[in-house]
Short mmCIF file of C-alpha atoms and ligand atoms in Angstrom, two decimals:
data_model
loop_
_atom_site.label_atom_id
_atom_site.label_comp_id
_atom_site.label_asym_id
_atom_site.label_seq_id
_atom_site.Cartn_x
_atom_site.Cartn_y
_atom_site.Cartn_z
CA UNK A 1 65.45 60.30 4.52
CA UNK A 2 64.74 56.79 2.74
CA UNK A 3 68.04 55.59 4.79
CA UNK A 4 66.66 56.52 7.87
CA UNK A 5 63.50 55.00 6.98
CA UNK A 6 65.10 51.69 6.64
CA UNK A 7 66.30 51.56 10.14
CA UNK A 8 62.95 52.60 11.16
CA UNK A 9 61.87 49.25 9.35
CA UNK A 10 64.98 47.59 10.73
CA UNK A 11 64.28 48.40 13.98
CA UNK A 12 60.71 47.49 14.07
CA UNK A 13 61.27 43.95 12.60
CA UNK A 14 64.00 43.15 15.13
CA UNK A 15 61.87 44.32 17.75
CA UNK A 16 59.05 41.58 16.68
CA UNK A 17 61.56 38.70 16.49
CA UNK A 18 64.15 39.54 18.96
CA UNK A 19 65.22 37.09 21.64
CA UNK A 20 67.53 38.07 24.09
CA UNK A 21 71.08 37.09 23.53
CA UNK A 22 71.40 34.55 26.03
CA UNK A 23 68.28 32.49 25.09
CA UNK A 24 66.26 30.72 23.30
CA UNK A 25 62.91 31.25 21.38
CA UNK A 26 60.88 29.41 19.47
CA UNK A 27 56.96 28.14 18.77
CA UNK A 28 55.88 24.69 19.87
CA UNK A 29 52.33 24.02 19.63
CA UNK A 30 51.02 27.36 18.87
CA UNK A 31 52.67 28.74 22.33
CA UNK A 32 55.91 31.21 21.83
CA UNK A 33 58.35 29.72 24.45
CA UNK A 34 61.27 31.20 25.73
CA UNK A 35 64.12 29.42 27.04
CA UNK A 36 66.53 30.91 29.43
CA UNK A 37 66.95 28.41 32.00
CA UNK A 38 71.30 27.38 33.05
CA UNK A 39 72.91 30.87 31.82
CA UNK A 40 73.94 31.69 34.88
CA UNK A 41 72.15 34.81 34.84
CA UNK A 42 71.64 37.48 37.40
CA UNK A 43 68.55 39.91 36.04
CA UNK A 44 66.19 38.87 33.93
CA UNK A 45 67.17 39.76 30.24
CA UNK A 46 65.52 42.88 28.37
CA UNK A 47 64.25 42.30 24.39
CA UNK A 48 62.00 39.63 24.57
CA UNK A 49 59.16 39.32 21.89
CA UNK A 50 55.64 40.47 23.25
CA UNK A 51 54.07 37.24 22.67
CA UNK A 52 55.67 35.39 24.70
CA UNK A 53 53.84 32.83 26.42
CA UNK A 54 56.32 30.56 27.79
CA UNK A 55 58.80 31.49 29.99
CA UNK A 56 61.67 29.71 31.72
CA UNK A 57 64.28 31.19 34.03
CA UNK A 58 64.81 28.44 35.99
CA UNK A 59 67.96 27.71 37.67
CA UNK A 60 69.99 30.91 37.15
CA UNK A 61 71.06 33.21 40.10
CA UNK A 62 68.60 35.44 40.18
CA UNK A 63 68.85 37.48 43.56
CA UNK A 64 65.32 39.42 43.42
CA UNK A 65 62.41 40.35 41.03
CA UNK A 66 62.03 43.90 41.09
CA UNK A 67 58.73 45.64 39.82
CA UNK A 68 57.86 45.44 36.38
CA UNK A 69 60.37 42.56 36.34
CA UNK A 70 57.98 41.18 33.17
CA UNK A 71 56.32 44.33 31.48
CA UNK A 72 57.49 42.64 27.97
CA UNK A 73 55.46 39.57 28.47
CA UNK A 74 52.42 40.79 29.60
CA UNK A 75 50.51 37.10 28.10
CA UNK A 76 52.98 35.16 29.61
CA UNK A 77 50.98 31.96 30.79
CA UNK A 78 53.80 29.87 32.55
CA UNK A 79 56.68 31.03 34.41
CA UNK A 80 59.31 28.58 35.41
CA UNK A 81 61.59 30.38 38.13
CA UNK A 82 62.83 27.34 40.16
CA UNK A 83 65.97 27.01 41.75
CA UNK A 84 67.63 30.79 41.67
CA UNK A 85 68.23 33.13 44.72
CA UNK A 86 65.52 35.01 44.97
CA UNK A 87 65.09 36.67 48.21
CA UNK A 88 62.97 39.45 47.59
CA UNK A 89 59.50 39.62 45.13
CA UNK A 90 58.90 43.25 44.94
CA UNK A 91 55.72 44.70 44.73
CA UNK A 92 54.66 45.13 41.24
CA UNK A 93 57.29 42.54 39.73
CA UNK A 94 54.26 39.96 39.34
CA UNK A 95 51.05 41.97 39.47
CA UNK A 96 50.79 42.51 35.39
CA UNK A 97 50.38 38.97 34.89
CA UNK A 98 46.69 38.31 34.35
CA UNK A 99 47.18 35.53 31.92
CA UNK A 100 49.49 33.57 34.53
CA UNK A 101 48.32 30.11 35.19
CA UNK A 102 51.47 28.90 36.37
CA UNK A 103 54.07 30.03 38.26
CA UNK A 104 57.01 28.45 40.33
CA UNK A 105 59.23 30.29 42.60
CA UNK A 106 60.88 26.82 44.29
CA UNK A 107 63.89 26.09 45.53
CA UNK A 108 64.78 29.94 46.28
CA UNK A 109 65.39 32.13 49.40
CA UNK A 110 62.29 34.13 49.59
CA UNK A 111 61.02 35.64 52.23
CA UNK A 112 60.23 39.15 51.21
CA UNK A 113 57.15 38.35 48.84
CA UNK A 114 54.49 40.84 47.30
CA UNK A 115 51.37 39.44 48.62
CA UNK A 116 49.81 41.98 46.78
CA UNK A 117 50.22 41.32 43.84
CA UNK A 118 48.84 37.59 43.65
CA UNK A 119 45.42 39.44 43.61
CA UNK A 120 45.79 40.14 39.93
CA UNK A 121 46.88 36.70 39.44
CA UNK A 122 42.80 35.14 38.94
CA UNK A 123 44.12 32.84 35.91
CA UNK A 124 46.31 31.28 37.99
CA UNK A 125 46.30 27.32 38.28
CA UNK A 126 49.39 26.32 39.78
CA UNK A 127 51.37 28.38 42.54
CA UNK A 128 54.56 26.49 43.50
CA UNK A 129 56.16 28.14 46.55
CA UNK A 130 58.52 25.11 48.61
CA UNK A 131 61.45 25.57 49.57
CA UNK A 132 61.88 29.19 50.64
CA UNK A 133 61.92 31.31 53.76
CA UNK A 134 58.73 32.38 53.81
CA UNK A 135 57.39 33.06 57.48
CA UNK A 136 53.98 34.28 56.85
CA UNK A 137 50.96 34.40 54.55
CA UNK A 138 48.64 37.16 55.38
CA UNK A 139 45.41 35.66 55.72
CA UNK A 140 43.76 36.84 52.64
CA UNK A 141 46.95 36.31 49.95
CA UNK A 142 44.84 34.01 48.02
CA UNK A 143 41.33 35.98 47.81
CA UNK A 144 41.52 36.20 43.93
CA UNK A 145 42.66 32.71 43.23
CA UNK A 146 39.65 31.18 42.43
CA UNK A 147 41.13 29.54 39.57
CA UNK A 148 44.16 27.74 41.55
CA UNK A 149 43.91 24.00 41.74
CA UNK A 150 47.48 23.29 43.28
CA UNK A 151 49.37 25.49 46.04
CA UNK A 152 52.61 24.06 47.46
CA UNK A 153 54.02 25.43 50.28
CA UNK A 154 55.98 23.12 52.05
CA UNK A 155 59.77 23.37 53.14
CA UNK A 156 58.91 26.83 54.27
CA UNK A 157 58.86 28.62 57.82
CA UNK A 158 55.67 28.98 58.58
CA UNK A 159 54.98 29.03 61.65
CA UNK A 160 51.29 29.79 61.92
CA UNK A 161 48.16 29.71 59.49
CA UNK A 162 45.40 32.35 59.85
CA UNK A 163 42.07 30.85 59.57
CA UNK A 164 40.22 30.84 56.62
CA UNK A 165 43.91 31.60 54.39
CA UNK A 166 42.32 28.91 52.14
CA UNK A 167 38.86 29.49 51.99
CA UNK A 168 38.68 31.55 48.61
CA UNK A 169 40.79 28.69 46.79
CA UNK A 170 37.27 26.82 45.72
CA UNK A 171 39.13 24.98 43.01
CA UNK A 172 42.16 23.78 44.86
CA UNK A 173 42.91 19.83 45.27
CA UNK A 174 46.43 19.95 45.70
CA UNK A 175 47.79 21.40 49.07
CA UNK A 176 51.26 20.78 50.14
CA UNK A 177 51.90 22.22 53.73
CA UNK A 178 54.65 19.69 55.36
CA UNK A 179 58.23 20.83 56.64
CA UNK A 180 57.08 24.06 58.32
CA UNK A 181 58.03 24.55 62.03
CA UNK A 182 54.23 24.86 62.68
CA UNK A 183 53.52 26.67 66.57
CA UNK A 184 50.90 25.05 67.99
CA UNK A 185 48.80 27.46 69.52
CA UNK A 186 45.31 28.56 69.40
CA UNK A 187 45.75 30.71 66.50
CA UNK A 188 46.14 27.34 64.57
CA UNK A 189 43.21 24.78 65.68
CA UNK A 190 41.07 25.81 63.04
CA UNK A 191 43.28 23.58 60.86
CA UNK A 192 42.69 20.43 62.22
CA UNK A 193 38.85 20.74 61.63
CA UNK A 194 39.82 22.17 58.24
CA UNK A 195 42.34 19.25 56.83
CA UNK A 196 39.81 16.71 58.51
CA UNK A 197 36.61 17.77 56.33
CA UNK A 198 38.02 19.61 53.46
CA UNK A 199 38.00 17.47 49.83
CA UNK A 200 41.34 19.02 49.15
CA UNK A 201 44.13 16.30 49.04
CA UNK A 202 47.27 17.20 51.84
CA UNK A 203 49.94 14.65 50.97
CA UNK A 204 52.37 14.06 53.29
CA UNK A 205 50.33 14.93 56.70
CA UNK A 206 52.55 12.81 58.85
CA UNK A 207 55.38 15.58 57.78
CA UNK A 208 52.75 18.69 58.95
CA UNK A 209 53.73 18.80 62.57
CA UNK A 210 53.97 21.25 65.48
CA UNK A 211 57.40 22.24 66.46
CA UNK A 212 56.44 24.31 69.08
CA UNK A 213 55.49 24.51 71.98
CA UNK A 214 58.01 22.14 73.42
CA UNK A 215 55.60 19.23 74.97
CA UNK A 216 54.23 19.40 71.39
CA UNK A 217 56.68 19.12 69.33
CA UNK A 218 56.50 16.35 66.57
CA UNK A 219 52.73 16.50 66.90
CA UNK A 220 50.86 16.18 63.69
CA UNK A 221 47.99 19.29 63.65
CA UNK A 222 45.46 16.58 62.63
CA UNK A 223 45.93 14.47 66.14
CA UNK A 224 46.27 18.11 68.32
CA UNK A 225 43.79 17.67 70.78
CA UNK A 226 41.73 20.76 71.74
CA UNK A 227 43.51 23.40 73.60
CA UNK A 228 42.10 25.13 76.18
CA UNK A 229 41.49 28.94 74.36
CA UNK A 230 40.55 31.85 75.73
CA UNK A 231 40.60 35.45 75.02
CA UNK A 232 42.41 37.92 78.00
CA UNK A 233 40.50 38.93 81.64
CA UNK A 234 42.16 41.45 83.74
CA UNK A 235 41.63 42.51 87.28
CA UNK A 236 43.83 45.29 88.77
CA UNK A 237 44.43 45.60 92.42
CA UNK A 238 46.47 47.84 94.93
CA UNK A 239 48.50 47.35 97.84
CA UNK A 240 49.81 49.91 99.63
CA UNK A 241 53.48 49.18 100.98
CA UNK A 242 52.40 47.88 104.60
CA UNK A 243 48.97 47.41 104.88
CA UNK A 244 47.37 50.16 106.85
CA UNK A 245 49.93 51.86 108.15
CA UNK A 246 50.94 55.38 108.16
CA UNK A 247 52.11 56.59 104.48
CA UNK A 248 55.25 58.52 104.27
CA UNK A 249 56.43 60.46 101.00
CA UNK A 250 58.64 58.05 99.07
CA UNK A 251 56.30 54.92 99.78
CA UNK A 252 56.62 52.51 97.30
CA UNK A 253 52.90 51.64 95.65
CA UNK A 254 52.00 48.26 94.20
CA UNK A 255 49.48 47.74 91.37
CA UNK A 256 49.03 43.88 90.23
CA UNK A 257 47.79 43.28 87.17
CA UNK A 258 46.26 39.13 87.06
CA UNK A 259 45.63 38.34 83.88
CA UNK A 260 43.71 35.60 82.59
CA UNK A 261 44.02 34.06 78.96
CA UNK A 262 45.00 31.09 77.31
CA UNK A 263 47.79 31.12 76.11
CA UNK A 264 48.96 33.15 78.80
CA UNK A 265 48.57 36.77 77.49
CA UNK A 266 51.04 39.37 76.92
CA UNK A 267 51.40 42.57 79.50
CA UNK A 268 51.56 46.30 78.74
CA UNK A 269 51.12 49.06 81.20
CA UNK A 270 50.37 52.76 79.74
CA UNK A 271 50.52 54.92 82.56
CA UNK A 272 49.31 58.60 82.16
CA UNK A 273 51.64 61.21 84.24
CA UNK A 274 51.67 64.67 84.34
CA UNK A 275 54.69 64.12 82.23
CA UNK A 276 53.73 62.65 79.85
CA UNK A 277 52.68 58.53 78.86
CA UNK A 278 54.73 55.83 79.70
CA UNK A 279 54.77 52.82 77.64
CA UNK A 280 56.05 49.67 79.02
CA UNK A 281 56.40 45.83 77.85
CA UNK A 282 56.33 44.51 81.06
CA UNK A 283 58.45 42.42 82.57
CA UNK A 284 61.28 44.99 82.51
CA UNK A 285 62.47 43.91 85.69
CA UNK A 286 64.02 40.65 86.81
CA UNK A 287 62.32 39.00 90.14
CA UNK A 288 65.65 40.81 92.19
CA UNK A 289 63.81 44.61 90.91
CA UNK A 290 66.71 45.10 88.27
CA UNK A 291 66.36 46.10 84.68
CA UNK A 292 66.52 43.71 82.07
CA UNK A 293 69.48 43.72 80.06
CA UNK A 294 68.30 45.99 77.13
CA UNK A 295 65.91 47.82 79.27
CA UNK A 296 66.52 51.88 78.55
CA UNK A 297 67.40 53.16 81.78
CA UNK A 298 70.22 55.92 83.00
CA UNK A 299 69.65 55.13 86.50
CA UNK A 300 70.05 51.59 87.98
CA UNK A 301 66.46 52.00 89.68
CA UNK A 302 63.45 51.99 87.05
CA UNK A 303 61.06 54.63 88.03
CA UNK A 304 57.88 52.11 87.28
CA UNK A 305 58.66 48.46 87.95
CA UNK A 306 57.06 45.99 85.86
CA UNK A 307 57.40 42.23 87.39
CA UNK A 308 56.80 39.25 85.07
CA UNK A 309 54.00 38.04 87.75
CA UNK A 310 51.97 41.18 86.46
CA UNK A 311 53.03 43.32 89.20
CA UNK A 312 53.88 47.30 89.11
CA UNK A 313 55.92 48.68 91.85
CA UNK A 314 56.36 52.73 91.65
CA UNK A 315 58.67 52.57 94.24
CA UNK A 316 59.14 56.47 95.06
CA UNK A 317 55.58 57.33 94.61
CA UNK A 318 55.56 61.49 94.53
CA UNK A 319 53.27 63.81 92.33
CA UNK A 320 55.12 63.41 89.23
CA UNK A 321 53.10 59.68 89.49
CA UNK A 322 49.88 60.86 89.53
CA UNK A 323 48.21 59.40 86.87
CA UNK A 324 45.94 56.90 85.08
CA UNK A 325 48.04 52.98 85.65
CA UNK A 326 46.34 50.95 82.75
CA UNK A 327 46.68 47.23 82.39
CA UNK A 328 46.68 45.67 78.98
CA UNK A 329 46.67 41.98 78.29
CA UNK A 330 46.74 40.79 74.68
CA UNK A 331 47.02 37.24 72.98
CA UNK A 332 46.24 35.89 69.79
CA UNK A 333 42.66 35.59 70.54
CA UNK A 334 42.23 39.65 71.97
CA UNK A 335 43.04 41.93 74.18
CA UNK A 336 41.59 43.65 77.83
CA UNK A 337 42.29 46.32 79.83
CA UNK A 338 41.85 47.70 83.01
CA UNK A 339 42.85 51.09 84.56
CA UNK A 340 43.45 53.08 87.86
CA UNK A 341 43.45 56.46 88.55
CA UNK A 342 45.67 57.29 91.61
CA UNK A 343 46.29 61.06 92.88
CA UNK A 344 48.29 61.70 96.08
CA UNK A 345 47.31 64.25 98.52
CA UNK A 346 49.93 66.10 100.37
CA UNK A 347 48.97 67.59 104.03
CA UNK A 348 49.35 71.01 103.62
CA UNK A 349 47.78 71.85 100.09
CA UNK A 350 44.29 71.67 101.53
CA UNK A 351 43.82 68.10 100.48
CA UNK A 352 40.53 67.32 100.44
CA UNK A 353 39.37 70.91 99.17
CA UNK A 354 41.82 70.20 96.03
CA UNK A 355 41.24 67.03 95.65
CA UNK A 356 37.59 67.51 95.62
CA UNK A 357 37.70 70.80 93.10
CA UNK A 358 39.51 68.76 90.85
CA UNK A 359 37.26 65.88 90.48
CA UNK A 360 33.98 67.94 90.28
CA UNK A 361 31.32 66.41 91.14
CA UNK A 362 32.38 62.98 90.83
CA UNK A 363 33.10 62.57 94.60
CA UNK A 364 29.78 63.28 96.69
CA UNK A 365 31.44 65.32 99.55
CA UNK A 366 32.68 63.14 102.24
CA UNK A 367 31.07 59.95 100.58
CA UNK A 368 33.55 57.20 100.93
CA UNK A 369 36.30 59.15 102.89
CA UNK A 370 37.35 57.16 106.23
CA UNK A 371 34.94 54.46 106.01
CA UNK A 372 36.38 52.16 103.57
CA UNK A 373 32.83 50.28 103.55
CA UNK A 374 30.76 53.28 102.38
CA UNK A 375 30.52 51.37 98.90
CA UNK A 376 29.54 53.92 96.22
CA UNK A 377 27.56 51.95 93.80
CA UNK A 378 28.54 53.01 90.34
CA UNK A 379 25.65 53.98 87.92
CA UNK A 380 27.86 55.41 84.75
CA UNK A 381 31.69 55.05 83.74
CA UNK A 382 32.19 58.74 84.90
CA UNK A 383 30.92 58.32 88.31
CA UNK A 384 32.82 54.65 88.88
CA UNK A 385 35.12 56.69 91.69
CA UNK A 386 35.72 55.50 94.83
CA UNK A 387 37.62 57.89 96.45
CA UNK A 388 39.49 56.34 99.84
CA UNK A 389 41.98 58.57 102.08
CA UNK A 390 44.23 56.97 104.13
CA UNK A 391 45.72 59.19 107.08
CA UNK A 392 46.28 58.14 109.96
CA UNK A 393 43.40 59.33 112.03
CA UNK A 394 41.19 57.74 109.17
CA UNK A 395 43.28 54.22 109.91
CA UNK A 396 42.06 54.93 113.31
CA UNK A 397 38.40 55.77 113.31
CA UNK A 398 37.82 53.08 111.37
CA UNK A 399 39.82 50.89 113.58
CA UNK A 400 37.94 52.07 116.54
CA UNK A 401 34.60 51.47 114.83
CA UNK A 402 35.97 48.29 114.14
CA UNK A 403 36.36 48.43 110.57
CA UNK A 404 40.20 47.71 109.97
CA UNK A 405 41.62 48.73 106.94
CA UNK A 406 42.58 45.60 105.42
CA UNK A 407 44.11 44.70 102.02
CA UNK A 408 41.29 42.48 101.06
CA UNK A 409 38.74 44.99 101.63
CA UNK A 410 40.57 47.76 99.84
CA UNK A 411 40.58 45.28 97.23
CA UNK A 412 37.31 44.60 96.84
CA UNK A 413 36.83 48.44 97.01
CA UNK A 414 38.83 49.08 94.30
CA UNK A 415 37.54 45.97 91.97
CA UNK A 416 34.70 47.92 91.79
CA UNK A 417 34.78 49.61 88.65
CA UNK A 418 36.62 50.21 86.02
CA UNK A 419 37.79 53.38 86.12
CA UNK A 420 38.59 53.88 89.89
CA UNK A 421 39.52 56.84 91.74
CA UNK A 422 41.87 56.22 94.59
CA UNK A 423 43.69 59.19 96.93
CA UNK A 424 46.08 58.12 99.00
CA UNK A 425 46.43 60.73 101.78
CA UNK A 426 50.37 60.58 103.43
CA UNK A 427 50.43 61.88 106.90
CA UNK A 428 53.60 62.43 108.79
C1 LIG H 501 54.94 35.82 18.01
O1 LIG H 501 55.35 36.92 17.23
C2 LIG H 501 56.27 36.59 16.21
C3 LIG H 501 56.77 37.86 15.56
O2 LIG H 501 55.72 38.78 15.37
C4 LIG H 501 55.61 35.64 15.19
O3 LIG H 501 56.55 35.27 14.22
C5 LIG H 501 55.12 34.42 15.95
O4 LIG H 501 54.40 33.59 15.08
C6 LIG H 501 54.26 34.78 17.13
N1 LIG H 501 54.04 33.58 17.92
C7 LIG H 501 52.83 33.15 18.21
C8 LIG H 501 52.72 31.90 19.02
O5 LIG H 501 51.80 33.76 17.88
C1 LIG H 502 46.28 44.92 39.71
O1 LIG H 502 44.91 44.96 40.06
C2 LIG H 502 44.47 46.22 40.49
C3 LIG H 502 43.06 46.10 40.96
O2 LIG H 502 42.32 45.19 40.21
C4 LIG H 502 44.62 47.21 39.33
O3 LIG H 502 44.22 48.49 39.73
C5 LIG H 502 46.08 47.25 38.92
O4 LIG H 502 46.24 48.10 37.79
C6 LIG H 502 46.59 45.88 38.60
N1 LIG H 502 48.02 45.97 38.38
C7 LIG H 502 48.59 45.66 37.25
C8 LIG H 502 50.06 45.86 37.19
O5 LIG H 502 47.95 45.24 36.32
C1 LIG H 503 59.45 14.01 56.51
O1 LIG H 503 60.15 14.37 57.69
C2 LIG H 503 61.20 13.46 57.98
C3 LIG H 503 61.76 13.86 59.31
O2 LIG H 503 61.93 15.23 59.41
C4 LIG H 503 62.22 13.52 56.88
O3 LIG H 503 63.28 12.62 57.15
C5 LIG H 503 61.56 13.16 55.57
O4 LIG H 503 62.48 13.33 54.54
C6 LIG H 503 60.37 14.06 55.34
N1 LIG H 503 59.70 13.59 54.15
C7 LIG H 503 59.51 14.36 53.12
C8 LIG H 503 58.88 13.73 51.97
O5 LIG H 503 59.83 15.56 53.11
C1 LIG H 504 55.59 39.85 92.13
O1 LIG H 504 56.98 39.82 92.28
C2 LIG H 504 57.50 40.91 93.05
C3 LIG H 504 59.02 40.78 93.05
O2 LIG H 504 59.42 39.47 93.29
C4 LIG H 504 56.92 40.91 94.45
O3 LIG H 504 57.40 42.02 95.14
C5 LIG H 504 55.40 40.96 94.35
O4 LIG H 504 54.82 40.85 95.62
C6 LIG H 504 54.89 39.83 93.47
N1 LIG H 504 53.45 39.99 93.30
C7 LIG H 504 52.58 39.07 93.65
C8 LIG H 504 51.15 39.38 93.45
O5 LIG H 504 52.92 37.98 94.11
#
């Protein structure tokens, strides 16, 4: 009993005063410093005493810091990782730190980092970062770092800065940004105005410079003059396959999407079928009407047609693509949409009886059938319908009353609203 006793007491001690084998501790004015920097090693080492404050691990080959990667030291006050192999910061390998004021990851490989857990990091003073991979910083990383006076984050690959990613650092001086292939966009004007009033020193600006787009490149973001910005406008449109003419099953229908936004937006159609919704990143054709080369198709003809100049060709148009044809445009400063509804009515299945049961209401009867002029003025998003046939003998009346069915004026038609109704009546 008194034996084990002993190695109770044994134990305890050498868990108060252990080091791990490989380093070095010791007290230097008043802080408990542990040295572990050139061993060559490849996790951080278990059995260090729980007052450490000091802690270097610098230049070893660390490959990652997993979580709870410094549970033992939770009043660990400096942490000197520098020059290892870190790739990957997982999340919770830094967030028990609340006495860290600094920390330096240089000199590694990251670019898998825990955001996260820099919001338990409010002592921190010094956040050395340059000279990894990094590609982004979400745009509130540093909302509890009211403490941190320098943040250096050059040598990285940034290639954008959310605005306002600084604005909680309110005792920051020290901001090293340079060597990041910065994209010049919109996204990234707010810096300019920023770097130009801020009292924060940037060192180095003539090194913080756009590297795309092309005709920017080598720019400095404190000379980018203002780019024109603007958040996305759509308009759809239709054309049928010849203008006016008769419509025979397999037609092929044309919906153009014209997008407005700078920079130029981004288009995706969701289109609504019986069958289900179809999502497409449009183009996914090439100007020849062929798929692009990773395109998922088993046939060699793509059942919707998306065109990089924002148009959609359906070019067997049949029941099975009935639907509601919506537009979306996004870029970095938002996103728009517009949408179609298109139904095809067959001779033979009582067209305008079905067509008119299943949009209750929403058509007055006969309102805007043949005469493509009979404008129904919309008063409410569920009554924006403008219902136009197109048969032949409706191609002809109107002719005859001199009211030609022309592209433009279907156009206008369908501009109308939003949310736009349009049966297209084949006749053979
Ligand atoms: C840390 O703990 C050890 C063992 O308990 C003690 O000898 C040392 O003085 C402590 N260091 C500091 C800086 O308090
Ligand atoms: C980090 O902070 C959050 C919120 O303040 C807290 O719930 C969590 O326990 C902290 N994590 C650690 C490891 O201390
Ligand atoms: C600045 O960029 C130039 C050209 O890329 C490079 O030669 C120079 O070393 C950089 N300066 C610093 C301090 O990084
Ligand atoms: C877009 O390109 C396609 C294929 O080249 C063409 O058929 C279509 O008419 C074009 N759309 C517009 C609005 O120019």
């Amino acid at each position: 009993m008194q034996e084990l006793c002993l190695l109770c007491w044994a134990v305890l001690l050498g868990l108060g005063l252990a080091c791990p084998e490989p380093c070095d501790c010791g007290q230097k004015y008043g802080f408990q410093i542990a040295d572990c920097a050139y061993r060559d090693l490849e996790a951080v080492p278990p059995g260090f005493p729980a007052n450490v404050t000091t802690l270097s691990l610098s230049a070893n080959r660390l490959p990652s810091l997993p979580e709870g990667a410094f549970r033992e030291v939770p009043l660990l006050q400096s942490l000197w990782l520098a020059h290892n192999e870190i790739r990957t910061v997982a999340a919770g390998a830094l967030a028990s730190l609340g006495h860290l004021k600094s920390l330096d990851l240089s000199h590694n490989l990251i670019s898998d980092f825990s955001w996260r857990d820099l919001h338990n990091l409010s002592a921190l003073q010094l956040l050395k970062m340059d000279s990894n991979e990094l590609t982004f910083i979400p745009q509130d990383a540093f909302r509890s770092l009211h403490a941190l006076r320098s943040l250096q984050l050059n040598h990285n690959r940034l290639h954008t800065l959310a605005e306002g990613t600084f604005a909680p650092l309110t005792a920051l001086s020290h901001l090293q940004l340079n060597d990041n292939p910065f994209d010049c966009t919109c996204g990234i004007m707010w810096f300019k105005t920023w770097a130009l009033t801020t009292a924060v020193s940037i060192p180095e600006q003539d090194n913080i410079t756009c590297t795309s787009p092309h005709v920017l490149r080598g720019t400095l973001l404190t000379r980018l003059l203002p780019l024109p910005c603007s958040a996305p406008l759509v308009q759809l449109t239709y054309q049928p396959s010849q203008d006016g003419a008769e419509l025979r099953p397999g037609f092929v229908l044309a919906l153009h999407c014209d997008a407005e936004g700078q920079p130029a937006p981004q288009l995706h159609w969701h289109i609504q079928t019986p069958g289900g919704m179809v999502e497409i990143a449009s183009p996914n054709v090439g100007t020849d009407g062929r798929a692009l080369p990773g395109t998922l198709t088993a046939s060699s003809r793509l059942r919707f047609q998306a065109f990089a100049n924002g148009s959609l060709l359906i070019p067997d148009f049949s029941k099975l693509e009935e639907g509601t044809y919506s537009c979306l445009a996004t870029n970095e400063l938002g996103s728009a949409e517009s949408s179609v509804n298109v139904a095809l009515a067959t001779p033979g299945e009582g067209g305008e009886d079905v067509l008119g049961r299943r949009f209750r209401g929403k058509a007055a009867e006969g309102k805007g059938c043949y005469t493509v002029n009979n404008e129904v003025q919309p008063s409410g998003p569920e009554d924006n319908v403008v219902i136009i046939y197109l048969s032949r003998t409706g191609v002809q009346e109107a002719a005859a009353a001199g009211k030609g069915v022309s592209g433009q004026q279907l156009q206008g038609l369908l501009l109308l609203g939003q949310s736009l109704l349009l049966f297209l009546f084949t006749s053979f």
